Short mmCIF file of C-alpha atoms in Angstrom, two decimals:
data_model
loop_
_atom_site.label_atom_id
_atom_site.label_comp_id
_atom_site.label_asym_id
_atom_site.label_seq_id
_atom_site.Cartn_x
_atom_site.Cartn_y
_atom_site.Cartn_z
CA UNK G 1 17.83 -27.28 -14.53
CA UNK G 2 16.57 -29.32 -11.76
CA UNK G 3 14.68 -32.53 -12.85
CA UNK G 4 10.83 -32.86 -11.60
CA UNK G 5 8.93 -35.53 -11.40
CA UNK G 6 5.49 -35.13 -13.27
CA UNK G 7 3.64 -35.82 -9.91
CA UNK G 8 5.76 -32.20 -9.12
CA UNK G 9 5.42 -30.91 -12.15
CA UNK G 10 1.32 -31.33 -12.33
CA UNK G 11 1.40 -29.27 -9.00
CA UNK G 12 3.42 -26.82 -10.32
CA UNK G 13 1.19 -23.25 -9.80
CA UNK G 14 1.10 -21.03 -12.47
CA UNK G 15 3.25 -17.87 -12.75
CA UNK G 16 0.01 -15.99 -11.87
CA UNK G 17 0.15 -17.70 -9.18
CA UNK G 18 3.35 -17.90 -7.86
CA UNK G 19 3.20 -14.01 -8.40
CA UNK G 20 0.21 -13.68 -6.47
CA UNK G 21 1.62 -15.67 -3.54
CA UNK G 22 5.35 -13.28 -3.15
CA UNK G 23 2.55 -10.23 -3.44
CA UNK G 24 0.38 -11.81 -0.58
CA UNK G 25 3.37 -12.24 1.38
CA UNK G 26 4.85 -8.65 0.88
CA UNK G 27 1.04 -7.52 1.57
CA UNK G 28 1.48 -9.74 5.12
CA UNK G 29 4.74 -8.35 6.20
CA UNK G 30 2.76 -5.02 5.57
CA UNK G 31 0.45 -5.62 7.72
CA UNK G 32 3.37 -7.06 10.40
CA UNK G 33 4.66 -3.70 10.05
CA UNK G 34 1.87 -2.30 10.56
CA UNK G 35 1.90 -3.18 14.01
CA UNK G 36 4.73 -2.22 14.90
CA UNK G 37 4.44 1.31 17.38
CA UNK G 38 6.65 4.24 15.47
CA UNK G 39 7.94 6.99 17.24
CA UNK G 40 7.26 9.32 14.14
CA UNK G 41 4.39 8.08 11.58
CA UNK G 42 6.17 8.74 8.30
CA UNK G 43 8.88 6.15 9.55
CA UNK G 44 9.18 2.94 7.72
CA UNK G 45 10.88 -0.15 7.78
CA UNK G 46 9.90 -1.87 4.63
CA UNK G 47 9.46 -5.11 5.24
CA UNK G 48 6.93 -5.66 2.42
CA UNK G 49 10.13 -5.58 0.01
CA UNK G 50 11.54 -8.91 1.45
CA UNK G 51 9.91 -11.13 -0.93
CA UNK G 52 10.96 -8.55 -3.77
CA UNK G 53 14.67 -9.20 -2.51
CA UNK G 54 14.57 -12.65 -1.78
CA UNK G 55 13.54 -12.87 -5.45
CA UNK G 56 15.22 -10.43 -7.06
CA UNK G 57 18.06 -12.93 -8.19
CA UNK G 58 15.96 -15.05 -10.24
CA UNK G 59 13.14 -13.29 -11.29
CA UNK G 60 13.05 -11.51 -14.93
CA UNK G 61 13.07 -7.62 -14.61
CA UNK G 62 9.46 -7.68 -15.90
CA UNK G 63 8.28 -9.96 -13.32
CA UNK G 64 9.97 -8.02 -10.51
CA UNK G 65 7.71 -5.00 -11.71
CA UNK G 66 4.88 -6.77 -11.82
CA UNK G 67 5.28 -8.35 -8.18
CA UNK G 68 5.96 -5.17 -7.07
CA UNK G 69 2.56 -3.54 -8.82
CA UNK G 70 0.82 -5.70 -7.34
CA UNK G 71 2.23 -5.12 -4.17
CA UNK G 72 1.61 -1.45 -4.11
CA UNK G 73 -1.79 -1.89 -5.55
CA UNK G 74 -2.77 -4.89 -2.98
CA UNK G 75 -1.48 -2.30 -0.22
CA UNK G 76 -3.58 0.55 -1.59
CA UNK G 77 -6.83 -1.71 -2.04
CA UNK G 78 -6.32 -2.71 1.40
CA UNK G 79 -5.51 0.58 3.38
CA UNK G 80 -7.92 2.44 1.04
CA UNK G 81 -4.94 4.76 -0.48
CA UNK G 82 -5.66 3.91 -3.76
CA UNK G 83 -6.65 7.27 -5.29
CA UNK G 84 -4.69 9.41 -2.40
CA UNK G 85 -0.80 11.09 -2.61
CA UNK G 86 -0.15 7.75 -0.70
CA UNK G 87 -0.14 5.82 -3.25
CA UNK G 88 1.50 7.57 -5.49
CA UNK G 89 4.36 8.04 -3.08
CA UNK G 90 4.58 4.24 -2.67
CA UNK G 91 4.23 3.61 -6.38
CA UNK G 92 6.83 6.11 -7.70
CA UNK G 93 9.27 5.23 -4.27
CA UNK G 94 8.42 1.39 -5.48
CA UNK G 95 9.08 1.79 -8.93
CA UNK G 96 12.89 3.60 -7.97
CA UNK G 97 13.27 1.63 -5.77
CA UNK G 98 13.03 -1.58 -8.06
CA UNK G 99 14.78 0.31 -10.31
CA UNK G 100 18.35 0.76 -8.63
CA UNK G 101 18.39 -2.58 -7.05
CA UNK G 102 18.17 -4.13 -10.67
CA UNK G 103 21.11 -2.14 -11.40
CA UNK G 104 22.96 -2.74 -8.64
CA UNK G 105 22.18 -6.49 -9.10
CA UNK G 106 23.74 -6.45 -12.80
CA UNK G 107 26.49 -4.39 -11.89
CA UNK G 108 27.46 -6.01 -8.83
CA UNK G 109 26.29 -9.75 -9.46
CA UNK G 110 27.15 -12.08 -6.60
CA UNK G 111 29.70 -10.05 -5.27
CA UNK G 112 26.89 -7.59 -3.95
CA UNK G 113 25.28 -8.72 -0.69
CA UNK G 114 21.12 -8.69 -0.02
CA UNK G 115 22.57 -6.07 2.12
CA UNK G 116 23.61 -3.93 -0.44
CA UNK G 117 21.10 -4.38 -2.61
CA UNK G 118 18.37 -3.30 -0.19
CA UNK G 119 19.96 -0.68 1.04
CA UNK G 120 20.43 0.88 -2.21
CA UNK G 121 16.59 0.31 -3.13
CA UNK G 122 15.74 2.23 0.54
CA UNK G 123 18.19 5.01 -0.45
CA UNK G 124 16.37 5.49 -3.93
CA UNK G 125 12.49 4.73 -2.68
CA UNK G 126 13.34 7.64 0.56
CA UNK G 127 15.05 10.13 -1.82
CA UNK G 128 12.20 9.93 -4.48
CA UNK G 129 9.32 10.09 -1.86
CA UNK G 130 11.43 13.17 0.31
CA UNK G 131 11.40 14.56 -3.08
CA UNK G 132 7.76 14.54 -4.00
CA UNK G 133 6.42 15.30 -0.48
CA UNK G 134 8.83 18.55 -0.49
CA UNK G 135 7.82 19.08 -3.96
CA UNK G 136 3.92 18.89 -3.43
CA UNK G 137 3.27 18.54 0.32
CA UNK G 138 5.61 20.46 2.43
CA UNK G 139 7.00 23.00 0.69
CA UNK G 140 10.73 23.95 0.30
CA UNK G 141 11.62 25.03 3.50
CA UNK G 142 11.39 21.27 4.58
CA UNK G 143 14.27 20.06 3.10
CA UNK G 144 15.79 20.40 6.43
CA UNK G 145 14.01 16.98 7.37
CA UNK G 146 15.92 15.17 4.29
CA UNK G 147 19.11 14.06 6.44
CA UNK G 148 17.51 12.12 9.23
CA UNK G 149 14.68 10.77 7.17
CA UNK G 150 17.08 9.52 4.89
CA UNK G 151 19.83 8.16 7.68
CA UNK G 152 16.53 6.74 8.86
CA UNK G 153 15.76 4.85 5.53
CA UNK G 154 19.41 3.87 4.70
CA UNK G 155 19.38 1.88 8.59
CA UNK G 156 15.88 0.26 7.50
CA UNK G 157 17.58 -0.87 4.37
CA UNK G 158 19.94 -2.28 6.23
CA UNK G 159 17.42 -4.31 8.43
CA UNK G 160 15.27 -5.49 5.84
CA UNK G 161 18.51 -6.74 3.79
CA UNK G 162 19.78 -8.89 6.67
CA UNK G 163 16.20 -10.40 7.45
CA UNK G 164 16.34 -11.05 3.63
CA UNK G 165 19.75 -12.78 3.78
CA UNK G 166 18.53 -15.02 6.37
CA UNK G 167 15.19 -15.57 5.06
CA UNK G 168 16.48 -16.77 1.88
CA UNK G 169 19.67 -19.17 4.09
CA UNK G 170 16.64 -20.64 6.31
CA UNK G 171 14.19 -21.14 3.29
CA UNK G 172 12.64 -24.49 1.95
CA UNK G 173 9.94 -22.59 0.05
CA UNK G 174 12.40 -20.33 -2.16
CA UNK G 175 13.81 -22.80 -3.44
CA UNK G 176 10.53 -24.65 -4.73
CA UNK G 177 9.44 -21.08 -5.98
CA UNK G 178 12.86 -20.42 -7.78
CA UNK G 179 12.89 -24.23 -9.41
CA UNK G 180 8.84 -24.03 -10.37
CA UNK G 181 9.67 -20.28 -11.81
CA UNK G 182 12.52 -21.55 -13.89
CA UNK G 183 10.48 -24.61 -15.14
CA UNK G 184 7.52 -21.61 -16.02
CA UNK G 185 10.13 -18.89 -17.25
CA UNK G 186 12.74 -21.32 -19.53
CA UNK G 187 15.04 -17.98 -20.34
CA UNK G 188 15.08 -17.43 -16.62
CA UNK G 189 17.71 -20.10 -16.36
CA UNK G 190 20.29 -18.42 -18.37
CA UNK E 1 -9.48 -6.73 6.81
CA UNK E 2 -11.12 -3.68 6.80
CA UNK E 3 -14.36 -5.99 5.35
CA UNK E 4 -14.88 -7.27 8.55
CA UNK E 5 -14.88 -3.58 10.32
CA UNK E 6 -17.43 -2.32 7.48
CA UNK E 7 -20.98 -0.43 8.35
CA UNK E 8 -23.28 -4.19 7.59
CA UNK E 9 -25.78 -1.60 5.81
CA UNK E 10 -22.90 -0.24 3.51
CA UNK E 11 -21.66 -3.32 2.63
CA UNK E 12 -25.33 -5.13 1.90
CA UNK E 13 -26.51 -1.95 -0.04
CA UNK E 14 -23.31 -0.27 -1.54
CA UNK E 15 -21.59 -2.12 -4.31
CA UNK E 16 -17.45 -1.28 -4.37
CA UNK E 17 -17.98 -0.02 -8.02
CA UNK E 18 -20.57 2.67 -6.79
CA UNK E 19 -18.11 3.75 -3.64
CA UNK E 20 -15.09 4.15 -6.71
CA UNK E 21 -17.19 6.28 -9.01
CA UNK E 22 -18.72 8.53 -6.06
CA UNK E 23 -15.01 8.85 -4.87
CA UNK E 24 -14.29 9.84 -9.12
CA UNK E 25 -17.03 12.38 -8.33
CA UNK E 26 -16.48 13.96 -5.65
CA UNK E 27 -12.86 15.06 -5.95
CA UNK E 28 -13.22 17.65 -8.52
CA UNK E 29 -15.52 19.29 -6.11
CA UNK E 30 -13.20 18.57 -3.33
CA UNK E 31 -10.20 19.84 -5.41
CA UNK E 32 -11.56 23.18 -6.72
CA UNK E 33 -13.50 23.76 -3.04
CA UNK E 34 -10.72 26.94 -2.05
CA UNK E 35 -12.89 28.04 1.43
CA UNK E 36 -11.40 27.07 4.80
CA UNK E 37 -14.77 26.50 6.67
CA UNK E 38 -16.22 24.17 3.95
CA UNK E 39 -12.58 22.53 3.71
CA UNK E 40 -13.02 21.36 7.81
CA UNK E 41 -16.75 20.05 7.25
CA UNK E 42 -15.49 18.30 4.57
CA UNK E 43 -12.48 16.68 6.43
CA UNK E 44 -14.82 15.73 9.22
CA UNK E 45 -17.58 14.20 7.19
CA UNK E 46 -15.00 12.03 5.18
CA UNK E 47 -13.49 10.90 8.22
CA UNK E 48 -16.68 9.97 9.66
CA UNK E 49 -17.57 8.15 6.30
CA UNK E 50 -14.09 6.23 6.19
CA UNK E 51 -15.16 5.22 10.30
CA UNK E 52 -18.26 4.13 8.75
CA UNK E 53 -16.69 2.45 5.95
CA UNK E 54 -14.51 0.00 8.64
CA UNK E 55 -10.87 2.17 8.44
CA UNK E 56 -9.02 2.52 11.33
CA UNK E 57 -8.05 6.34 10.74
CA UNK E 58 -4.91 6.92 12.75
CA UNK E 59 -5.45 10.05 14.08
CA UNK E 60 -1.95 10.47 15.58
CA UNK E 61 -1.06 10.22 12.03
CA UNK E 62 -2.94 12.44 10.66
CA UNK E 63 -2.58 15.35 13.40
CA UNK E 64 0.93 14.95 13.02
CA UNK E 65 0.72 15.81 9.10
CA UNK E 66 -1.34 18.72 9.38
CA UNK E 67 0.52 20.09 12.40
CA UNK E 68 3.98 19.73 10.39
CA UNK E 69 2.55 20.60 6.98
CA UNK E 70 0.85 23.86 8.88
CA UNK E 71 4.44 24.72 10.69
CA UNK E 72 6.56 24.02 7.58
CA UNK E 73 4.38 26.65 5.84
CA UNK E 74 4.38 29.53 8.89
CA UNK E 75 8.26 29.57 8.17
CA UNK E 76 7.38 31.53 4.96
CA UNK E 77 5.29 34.86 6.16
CA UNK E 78 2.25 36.50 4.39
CA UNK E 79 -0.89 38.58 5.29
CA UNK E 80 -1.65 40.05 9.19
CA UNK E 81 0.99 39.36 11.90
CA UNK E 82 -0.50 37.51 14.23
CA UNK E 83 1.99 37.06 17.19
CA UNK E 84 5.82 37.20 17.52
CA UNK E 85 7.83 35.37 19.04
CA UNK E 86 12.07 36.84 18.52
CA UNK E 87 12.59 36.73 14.79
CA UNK E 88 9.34 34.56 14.08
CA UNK E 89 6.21 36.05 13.05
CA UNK E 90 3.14 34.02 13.12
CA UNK E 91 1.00 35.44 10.17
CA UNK E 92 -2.72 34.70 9.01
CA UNK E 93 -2.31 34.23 5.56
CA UNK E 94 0.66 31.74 6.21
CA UNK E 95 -1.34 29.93 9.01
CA UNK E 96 -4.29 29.71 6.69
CA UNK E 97 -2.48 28.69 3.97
CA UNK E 98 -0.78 25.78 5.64
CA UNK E 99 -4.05 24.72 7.41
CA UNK E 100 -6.18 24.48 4.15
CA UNK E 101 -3.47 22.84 2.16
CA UNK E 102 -2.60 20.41 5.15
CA UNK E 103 -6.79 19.33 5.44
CA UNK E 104 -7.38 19.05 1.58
CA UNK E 105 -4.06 16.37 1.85
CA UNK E 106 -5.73 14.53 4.51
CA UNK E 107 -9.18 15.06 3.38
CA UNK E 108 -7.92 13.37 0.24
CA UNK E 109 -6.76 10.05 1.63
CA UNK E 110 -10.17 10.00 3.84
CA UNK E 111 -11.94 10.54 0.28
CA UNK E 112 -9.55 7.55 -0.77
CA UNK E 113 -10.28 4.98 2.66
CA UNK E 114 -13.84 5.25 1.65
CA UNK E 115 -14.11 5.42 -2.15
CA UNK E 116 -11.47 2.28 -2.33
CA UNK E 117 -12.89 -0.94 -0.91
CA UNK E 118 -10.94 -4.17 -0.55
CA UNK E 119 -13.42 -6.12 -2.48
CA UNK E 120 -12.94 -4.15 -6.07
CA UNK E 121 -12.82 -5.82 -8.67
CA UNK E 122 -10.11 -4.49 -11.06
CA UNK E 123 -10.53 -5.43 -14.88
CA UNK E 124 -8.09 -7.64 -17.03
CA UNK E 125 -5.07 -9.51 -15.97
CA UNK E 126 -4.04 -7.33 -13.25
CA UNK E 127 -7.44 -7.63 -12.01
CA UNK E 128 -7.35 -11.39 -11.86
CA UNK E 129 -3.70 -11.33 -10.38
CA UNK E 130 -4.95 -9.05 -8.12
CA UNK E 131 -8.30 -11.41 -7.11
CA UNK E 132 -5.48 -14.43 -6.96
CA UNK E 133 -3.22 -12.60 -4.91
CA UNK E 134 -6.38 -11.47 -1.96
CA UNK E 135 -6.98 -15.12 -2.16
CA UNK E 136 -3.26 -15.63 -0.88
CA UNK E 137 -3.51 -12.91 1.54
CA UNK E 138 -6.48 -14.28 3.17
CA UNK E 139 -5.16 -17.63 3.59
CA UNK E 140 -1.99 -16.38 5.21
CA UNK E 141 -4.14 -14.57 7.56
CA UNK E 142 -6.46 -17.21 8.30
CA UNK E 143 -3.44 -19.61 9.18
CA UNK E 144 -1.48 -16.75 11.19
CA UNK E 145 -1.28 -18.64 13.90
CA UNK E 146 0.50 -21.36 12.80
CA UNK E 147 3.55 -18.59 12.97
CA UNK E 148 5.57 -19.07 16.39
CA UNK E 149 7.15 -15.95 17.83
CA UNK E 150 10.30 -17.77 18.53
CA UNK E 151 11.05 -19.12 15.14
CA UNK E 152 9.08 -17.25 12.68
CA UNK E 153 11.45 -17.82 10.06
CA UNK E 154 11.12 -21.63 10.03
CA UNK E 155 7.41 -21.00 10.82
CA UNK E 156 6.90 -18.73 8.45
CA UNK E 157 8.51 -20.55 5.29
CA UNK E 158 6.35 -23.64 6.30
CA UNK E 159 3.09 -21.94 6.07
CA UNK E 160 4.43 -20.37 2.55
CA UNK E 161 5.21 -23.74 1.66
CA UNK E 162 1.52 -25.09 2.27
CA UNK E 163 0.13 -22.41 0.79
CA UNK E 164 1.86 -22.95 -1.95
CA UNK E 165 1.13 -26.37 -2.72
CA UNK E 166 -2.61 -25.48 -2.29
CA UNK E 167 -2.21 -23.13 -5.42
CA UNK E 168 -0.90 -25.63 -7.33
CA UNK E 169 -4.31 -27.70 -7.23
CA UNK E 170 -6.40 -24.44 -7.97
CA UNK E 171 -4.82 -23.99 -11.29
CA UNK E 172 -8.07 -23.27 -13.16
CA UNK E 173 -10.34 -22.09 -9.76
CA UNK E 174 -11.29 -18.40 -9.38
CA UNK E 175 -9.89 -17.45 -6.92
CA UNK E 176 -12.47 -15.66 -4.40
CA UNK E 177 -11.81 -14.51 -1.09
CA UNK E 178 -14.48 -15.07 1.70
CA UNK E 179 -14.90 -10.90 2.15
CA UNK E 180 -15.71 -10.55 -1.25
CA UNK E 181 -18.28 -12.80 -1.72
CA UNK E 182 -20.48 -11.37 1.02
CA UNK E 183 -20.52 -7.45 -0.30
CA UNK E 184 -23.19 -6.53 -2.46
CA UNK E 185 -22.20 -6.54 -6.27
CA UNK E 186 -24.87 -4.18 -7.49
CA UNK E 187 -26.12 -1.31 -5.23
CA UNK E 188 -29.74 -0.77 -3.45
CA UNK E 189 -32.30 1.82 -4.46
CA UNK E 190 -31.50 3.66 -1.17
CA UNK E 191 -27.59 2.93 -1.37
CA UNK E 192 -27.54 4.87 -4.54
CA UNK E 193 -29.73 7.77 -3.37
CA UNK E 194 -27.53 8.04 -0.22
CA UNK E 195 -24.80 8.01 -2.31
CA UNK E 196 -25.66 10.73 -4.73
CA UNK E 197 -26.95 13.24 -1.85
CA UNK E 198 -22.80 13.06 -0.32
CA UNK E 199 -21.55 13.32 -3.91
CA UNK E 200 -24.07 16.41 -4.83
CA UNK E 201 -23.55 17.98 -1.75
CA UNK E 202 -19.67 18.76 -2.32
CA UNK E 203 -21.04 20.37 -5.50
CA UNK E 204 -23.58 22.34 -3.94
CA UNK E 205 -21.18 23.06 -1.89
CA UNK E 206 -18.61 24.40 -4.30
CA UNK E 207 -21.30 26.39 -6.04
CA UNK E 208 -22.61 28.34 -3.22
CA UNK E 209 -19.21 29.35 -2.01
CA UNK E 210 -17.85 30.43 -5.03
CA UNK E 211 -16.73 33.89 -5.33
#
């Protein structure tokens, strides 16, 4: 473990805070996205998940979940979706999501790229929200729209994997998180 | 945040607590409400309500849903042809299926825009993460522009990084945003009566139109 000096270590934030911070940032690149004109409105990229990703390798599974409740509570507190289907498509697509990119992380370990990581979250978050809004919104005969939405998804996974890659190659901040996280979270470092 | 875009008179007289619980309310009303015309007034004065309440509604959005939620349902025929068109038949009890079903979706998440304020205060930890993490959110927002188009990853991780060594002086500090502390935290006399009439009407409402 990195040594810190206790001028460092008094400024340390708390893992409450070091949470909150990765869930205002996902809750910024939300609002990013937001802006950004789509041809079709259910189309998303995703870029709140980047600082899910970015953090994904040294986070503890529990954490993850919690940075990503937050995240889809912030975003429903925000937008108002709170008690809609929204938000229960972006918790239960969340929650998958988070899900298979754990397991792909401890199954593939370094040898699996950001890349892959996020694409596989994408692929599990669109196939779990096609699901439900077939399931409770659309009605059976729309599983014709399944193939492009997900082709759609898989491409955004890609997208948001690659900023994450060079997000986390540019980055003097991650590292400060990662090294503060591991002084907070001791078993972290194994 | 929507805060900023909120009615003044809703946000001086209507705690976030009171918007929640009339939200709680009103969707068993909503819910159970099964005729078409009631259904549209209903849309219509939530939508206004969510305006009022400083939501952008996105009405592209929204027409889109109901016009694909309304078409994925005419695919599956029932009740008086209407018109057809080669092997399609547009019927009623299709069209009017799709429409109500399509509204009470949307009507639901302009139910949600207004009931769910940004300055509600959830209890417990997650509450106080949550409270933390606003505080976060509106300090990246209020430094945005420190972000340079051309380099917004190296602009970006610098404004992260000040940020961050802000929280870790405000270790103990409750972390309030600005928005929040200028909504009301109880509700007026006349914010609760206002309050009640939209939340009893749904149920008068219901009642009257029941079969």
């Amino acid at each position: 473990m990195d040594t810190v000096s206790p001028v460092q270590s008094s400024h340390t934030p708390s893992l409450a805070n070091i949470l909150a911070i990765l869930a205002a940032t996902a809750m910024f690149f939300s609002t990013l996205e937001y802006l950004v004109p789509k041809p079709v409105p259910f189309l998303r990229i995703g870029l709140a998940n980047i600082p899910i990703l970015v953090t994904l390798r040294f986070l503890r599974p529990r954490h993850v979940v919690a940075l990503a409740l937050l995240k889809v509570a912030g975003q429903g507190l925000i937008n108002g979706t709170l008690a809609s289907y929204v938000f229960l498509f972006s918790l239960f697509g969340t929650l998958a999501s988070i899900a298979v990119m754990l397991a792909a992380m401890r199954l593939g370990g370094e040898r699996i790229s950001l890349v892959g990581i996020s694409t596989a979250g994408a692929l599990a978050s669109n196939v779990v929200q096609v699901t439900l809004s077939v399931l409770f919104i659309f009605g059976p005969q729309s599983w014709v729209i399944a193939p492009p939405f997900l082709l759609v998804g898989t491409v955004a996974g890609v997208l948001v994997g690659l900023l994450s890659e060079r997000f986390v190659r540019v980055s003097l901040w991650l590292p400060r998180v990662q090294r503060d996280y591991r002084e907070l979270v001791p078993e972290a470092s194994r | 945040m929507s805060l900023r875009r909120q009615h003044p008179w809703m946000l001086g007289n209507i705690s976030a607590r009171l918007l929640l619980w009339a939200g709680i309310l009103v969707l068993p009303a909503y819910l159970v409400q099964s005729n078409l015309l009631v259904r549209i007034v209903q849309v219509v004065l939530f939508a206004y309500l969510a305006t009022l309440a400083g939501k952008r509604l996105q009405w592209f959005y929204f027409t889109t849903i109901i016009i694909t939620i309304t078409l994925f349902h005419l695919l599956v025929p029932s009740g008086v042809v209407l018109a057809s068109v080669g092997g399609f038949r547009l019927t009623l009890g299709a069209l009017r299926t799709g429409l109500f079903k399509a509204l009470t979706i949307v009507g639901m998440v302009f139910i949600s825009l207004v009931a769910v304020r940004a300055d509600l205060r959830l209890p417990g930890r997650f509450g106080m993460l949550l409270g933390r993490m606003f505080w976060s959110f509106e300090q990246i927002m209020e430094n945005r522009g420190e972000l340079e188009a051309r380099r917004p990853f190296l602009s970006g991780d610098r404004l992260l990084l000040s940020l961050y060594d802000r929280l870790g002086t405000m270790e103990e500090r409750h972390a309030e945003t600005q928005g929040r502390k200028a909504t009301a935290a109880t509700s007026s006399l006349s914010g609760i009566v206002i309050v009640l009439i939209i939340v009893v009407a749904q149920w008068v409402m219901l009642v009257v139109t029941l079969p």
